[in-house]
Short mmCIF file of N, CA and C in Angstrom, two decimals:
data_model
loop_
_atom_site.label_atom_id
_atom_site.label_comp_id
_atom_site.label_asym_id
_atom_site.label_seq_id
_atom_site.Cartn_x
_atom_site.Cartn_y
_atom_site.Cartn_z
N UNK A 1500 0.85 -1.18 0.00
CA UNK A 1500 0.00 0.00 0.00
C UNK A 1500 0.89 1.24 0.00
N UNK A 1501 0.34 2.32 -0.82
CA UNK A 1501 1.01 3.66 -0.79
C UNK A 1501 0.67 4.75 0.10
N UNK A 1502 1.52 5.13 0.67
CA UNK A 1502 0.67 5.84 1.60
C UNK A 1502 1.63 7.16 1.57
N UNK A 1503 1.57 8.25 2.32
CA UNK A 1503 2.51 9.76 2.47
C UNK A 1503 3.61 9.18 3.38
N UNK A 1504 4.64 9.27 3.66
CA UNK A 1504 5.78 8.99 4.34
C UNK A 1504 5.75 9.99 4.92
N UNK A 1505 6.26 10.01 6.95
CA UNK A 1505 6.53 9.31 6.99
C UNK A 1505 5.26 8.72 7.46
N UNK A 1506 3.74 9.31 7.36
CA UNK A 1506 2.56 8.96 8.26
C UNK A 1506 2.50 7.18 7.48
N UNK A 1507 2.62 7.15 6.38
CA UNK A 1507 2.46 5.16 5.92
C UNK A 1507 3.75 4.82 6.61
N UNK A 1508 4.51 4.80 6.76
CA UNK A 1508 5.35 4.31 7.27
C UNK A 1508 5.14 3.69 8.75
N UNK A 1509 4.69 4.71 9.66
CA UNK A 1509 4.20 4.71 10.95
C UNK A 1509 2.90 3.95 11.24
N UNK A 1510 1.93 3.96 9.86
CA UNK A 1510 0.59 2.95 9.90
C UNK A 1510 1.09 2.01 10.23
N UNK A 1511 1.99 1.53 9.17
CA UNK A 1511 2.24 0.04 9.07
C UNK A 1511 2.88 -0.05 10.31
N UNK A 1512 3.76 0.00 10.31
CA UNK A 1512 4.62 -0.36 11.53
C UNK A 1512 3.97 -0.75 12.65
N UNK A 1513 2.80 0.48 12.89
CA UNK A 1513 1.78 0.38 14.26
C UNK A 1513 0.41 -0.87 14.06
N UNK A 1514 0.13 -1.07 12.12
CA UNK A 1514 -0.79 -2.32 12.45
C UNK A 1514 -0.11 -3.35 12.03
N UNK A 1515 1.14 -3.96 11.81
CA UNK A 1515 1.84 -4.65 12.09
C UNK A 1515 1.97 -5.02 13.23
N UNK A 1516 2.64 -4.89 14.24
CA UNK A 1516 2.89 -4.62 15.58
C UNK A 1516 1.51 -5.33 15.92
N UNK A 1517 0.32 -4.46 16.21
CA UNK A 1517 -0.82 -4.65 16.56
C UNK A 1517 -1.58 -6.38 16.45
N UNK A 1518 -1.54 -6.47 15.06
CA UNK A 1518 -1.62 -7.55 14.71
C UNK A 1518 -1.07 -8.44 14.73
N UNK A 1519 -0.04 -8.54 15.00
CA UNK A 1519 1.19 -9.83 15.55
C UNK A 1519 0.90 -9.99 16.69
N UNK A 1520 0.72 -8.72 17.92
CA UNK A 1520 -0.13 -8.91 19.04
C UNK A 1520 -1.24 -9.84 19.46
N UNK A 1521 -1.81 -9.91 18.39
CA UNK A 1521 -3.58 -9.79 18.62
C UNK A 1521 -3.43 -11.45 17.83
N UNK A 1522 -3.01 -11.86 17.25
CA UNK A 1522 -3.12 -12.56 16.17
C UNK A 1522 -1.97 -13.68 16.48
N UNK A 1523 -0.97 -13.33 16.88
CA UNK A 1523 0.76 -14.23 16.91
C UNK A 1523 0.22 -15.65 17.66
N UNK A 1524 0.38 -16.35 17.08
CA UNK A 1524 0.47 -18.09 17.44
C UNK A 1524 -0.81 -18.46 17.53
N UNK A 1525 -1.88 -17.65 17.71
CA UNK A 1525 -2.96 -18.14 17.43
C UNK A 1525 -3.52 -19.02 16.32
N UNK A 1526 -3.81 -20.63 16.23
CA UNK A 1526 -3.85 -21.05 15.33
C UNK A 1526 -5.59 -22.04 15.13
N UNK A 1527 -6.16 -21.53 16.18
CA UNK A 1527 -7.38 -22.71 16.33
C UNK A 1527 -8.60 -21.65 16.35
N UNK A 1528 -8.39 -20.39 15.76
CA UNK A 1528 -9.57 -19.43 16.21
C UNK A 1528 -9.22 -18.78 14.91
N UNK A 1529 -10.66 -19.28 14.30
CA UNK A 1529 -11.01 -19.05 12.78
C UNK A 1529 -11.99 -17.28 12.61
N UNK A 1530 -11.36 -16.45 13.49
CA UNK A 1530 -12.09 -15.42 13.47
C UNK A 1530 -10.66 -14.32 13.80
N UNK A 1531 -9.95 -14.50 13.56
CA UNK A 1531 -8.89 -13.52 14.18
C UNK A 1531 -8.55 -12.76 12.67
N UNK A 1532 -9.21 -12.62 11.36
CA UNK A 1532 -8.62 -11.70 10.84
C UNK A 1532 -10.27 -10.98 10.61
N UNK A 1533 -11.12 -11.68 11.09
CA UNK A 1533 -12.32 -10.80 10.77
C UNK A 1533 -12.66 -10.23 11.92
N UNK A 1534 -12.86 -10.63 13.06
CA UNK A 1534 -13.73 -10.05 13.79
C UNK A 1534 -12.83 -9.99 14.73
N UNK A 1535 -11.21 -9.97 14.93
CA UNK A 1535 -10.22 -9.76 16.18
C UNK A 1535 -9.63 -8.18 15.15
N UNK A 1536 -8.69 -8.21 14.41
CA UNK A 1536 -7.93 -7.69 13.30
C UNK A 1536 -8.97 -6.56 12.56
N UNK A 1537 -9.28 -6.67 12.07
CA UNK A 1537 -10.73 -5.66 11.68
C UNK A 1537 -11.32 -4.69 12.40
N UNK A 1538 -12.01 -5.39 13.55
CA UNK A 1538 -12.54 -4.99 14.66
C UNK A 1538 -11.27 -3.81 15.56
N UNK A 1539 -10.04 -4.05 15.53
CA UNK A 1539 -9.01 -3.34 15.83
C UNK A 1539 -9.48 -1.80 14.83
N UNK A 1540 -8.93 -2.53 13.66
CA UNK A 1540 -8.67 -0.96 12.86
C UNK A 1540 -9.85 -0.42 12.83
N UNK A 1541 -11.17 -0.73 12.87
CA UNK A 1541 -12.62 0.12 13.06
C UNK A 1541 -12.70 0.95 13.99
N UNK A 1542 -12.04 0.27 14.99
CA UNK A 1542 -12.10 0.96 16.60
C UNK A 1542 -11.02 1.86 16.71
N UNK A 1543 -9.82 1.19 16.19
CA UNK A 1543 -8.70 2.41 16.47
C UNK A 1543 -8.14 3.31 15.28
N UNK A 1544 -7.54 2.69 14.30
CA UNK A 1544 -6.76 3.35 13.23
C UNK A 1544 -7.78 4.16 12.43
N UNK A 1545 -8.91 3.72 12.06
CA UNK A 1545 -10.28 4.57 11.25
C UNK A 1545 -10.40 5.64 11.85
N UNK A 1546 -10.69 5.93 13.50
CA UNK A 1546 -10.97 6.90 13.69
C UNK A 1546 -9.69 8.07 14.32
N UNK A 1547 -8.62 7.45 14.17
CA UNK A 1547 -7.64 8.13 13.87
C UNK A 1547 -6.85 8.78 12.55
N UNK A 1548 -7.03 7.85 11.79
CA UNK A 1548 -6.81 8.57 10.50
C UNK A 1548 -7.63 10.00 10.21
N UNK A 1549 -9.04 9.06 10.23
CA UNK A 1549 -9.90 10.19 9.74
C UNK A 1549 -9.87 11.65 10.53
N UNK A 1550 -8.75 11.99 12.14
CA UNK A 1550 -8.99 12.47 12.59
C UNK A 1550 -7.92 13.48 11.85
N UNK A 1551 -7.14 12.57 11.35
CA UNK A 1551 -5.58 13.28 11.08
C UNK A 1551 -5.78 13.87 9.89
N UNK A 1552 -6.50 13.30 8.71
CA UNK A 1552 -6.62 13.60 7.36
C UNK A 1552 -8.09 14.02 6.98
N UNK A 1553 -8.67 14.19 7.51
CA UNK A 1553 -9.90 14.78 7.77
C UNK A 1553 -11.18 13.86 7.17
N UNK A 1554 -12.22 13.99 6.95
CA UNK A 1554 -13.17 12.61 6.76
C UNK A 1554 -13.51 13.18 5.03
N UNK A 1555 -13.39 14.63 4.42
CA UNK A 1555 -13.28 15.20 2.96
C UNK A 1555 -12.18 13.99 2.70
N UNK A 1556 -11.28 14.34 2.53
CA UNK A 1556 -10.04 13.25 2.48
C UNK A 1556 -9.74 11.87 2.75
N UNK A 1557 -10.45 11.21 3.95
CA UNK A 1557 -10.26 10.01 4.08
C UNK A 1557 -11.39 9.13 2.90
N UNK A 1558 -12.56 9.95 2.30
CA UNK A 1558 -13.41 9.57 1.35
C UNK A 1558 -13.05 9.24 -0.08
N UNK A 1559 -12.40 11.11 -0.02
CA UNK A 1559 -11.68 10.59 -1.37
C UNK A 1559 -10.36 9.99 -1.83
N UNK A 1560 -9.73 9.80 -0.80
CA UNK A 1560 -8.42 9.03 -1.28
C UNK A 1560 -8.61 7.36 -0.62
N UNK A 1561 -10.04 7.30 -0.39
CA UNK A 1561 -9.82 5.65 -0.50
C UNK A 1561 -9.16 4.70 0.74
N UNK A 1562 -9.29 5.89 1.48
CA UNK A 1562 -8.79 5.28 3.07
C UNK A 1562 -8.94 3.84 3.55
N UNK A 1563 -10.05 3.97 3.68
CA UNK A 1563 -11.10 2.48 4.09
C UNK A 1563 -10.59 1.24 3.80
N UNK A 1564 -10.57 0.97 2.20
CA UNK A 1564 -9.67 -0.11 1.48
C UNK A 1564 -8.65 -0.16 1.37
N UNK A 1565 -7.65 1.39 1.71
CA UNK A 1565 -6.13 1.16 1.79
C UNK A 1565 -5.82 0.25 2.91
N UNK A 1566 -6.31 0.65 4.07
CA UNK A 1566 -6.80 -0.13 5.65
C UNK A 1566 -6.58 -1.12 5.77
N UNK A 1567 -7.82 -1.92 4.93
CA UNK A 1567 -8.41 -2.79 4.55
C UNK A 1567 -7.33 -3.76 4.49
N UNK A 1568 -6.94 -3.46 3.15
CA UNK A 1568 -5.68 -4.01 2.96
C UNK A 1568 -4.31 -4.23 3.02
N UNK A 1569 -4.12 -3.12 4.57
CA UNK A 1569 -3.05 -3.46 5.13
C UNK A 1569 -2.76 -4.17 6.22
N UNK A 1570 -4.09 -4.34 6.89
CA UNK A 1570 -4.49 -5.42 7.53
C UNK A 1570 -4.26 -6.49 7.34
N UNK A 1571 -5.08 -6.89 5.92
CA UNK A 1571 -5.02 -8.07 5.34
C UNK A 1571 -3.25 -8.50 5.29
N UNK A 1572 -2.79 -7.55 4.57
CA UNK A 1572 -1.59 -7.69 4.17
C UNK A 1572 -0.75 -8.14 5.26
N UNK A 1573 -0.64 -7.12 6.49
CA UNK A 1573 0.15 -7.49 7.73
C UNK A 1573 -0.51 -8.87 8.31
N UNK A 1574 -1.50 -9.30 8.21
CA UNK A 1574 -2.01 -10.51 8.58
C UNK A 1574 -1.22 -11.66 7.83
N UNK A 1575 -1.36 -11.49 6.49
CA UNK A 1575 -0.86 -12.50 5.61
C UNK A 1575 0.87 -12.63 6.04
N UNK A 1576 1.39 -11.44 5.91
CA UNK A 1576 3.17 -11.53 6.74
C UNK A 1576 3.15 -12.20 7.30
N UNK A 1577 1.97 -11.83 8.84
CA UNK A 1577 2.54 -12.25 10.19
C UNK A 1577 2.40 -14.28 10.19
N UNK A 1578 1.24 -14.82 9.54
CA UNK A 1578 0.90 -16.00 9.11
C UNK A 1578 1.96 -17.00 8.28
N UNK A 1579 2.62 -16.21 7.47
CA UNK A 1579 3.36 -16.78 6.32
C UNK A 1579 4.46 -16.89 7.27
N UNK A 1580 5.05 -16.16 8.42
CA UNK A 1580 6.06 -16.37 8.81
C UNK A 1580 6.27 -17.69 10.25
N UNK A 1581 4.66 -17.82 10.30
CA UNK A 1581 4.06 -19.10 11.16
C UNK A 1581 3.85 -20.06 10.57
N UNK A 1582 4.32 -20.10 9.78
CA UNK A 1582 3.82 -21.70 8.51
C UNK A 1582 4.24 -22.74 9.25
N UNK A 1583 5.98 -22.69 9.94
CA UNK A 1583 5.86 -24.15 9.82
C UNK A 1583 4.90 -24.16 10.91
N UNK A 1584 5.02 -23.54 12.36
CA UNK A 1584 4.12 -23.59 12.99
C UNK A 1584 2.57 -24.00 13.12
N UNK A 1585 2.48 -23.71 12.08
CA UNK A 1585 0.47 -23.82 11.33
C UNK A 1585 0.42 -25.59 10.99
N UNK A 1586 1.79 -25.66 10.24
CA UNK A 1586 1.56 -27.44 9.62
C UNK A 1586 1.90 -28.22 10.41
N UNK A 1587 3.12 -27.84 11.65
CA UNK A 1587 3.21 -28.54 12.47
C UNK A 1587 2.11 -29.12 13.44
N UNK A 1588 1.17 -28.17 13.60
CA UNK A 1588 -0.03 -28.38 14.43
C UNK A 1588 -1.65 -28.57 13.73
N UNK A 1589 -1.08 -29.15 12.21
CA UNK A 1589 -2.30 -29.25 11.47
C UNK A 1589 -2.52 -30.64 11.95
N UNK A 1590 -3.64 -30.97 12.02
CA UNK A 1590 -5.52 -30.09 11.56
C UNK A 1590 -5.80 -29.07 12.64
N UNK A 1591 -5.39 -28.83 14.06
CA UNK A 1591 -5.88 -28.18 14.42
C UNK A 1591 -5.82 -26.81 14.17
N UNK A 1592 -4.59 -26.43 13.39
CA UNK A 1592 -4.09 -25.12 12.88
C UNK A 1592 -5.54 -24.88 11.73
N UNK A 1593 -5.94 -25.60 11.08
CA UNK A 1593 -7.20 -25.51 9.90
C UNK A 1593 -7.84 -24.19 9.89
N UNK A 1594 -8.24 -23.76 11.08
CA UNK A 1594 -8.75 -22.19 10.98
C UNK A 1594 -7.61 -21.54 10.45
N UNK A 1595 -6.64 -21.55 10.68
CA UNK A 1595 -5.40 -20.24 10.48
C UNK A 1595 -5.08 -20.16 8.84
N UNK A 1596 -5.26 -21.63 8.46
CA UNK A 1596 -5.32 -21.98 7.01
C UNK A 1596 -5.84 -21.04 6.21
N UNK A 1597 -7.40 -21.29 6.45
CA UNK A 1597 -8.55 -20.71 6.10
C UNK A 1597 -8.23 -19.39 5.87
N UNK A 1598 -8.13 -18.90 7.04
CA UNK A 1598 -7.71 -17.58 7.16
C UNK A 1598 -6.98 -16.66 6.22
N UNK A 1599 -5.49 -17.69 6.09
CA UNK A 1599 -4.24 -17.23 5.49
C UNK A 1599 -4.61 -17.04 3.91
N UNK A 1600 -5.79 -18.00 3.37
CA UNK A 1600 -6.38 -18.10 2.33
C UNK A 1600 -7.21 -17.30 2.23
N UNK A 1601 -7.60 -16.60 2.70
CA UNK A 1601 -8.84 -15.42 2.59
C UNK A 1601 -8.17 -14.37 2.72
N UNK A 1602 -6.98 -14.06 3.07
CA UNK A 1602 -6.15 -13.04 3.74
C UNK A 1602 -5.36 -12.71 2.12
N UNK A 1603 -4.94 -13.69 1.95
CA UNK A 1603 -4.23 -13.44 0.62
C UNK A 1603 -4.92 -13.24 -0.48
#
């Protein structure tokens, strides 16, 4: 995602972070990029952005889905770098699967 430097820079970093938090080793809870991860940036980063770049601006440059998909994105990192972890503990890892597949 493209964002203004250094404020993208500092997104990521902060829902990175966040999401490795919220999300790290969790492998049996088939809801952690929708309703754990999501539920984060609705509550926190949305209404901070929009506070920073104003809600004229967060409309038209597409905020929402940049978000969206840095979420996704930092999700998919933090997952891909749990693989062996995920297969080591498959089937019960199966939600995280799912996940990693919807994520990407």
């Amino acid at each position: 995602t493209r964002w203004p430097k250094p404020m993208g820079q500092a997104l990521h970093d902060t829902i990175l972070s966040a999401v490795r938090d919220m999300v790290g080793g969790e492998f049996e809870d088939g809801t952690m990029l929708e309703q754990v991860a999501q539920t984060w940036k609705d509550t926190v980063i949305v209404p901070w952005v929009r506070d920073v770049v104003g809600t004229g601006a967060y409309e038209a440059d597409a905020w929402e889905s940049k978000l969206d998909f840095a979420v996704a994105e930092c999700f998919a990192t933090i997952r891909i770098g749990e693989i062996f972890d995920i297969v080591a503990t498959f089937p019960d890892s199966m939600p995280a699967v799912h996940e990693l597949r919807d994520a990407l």
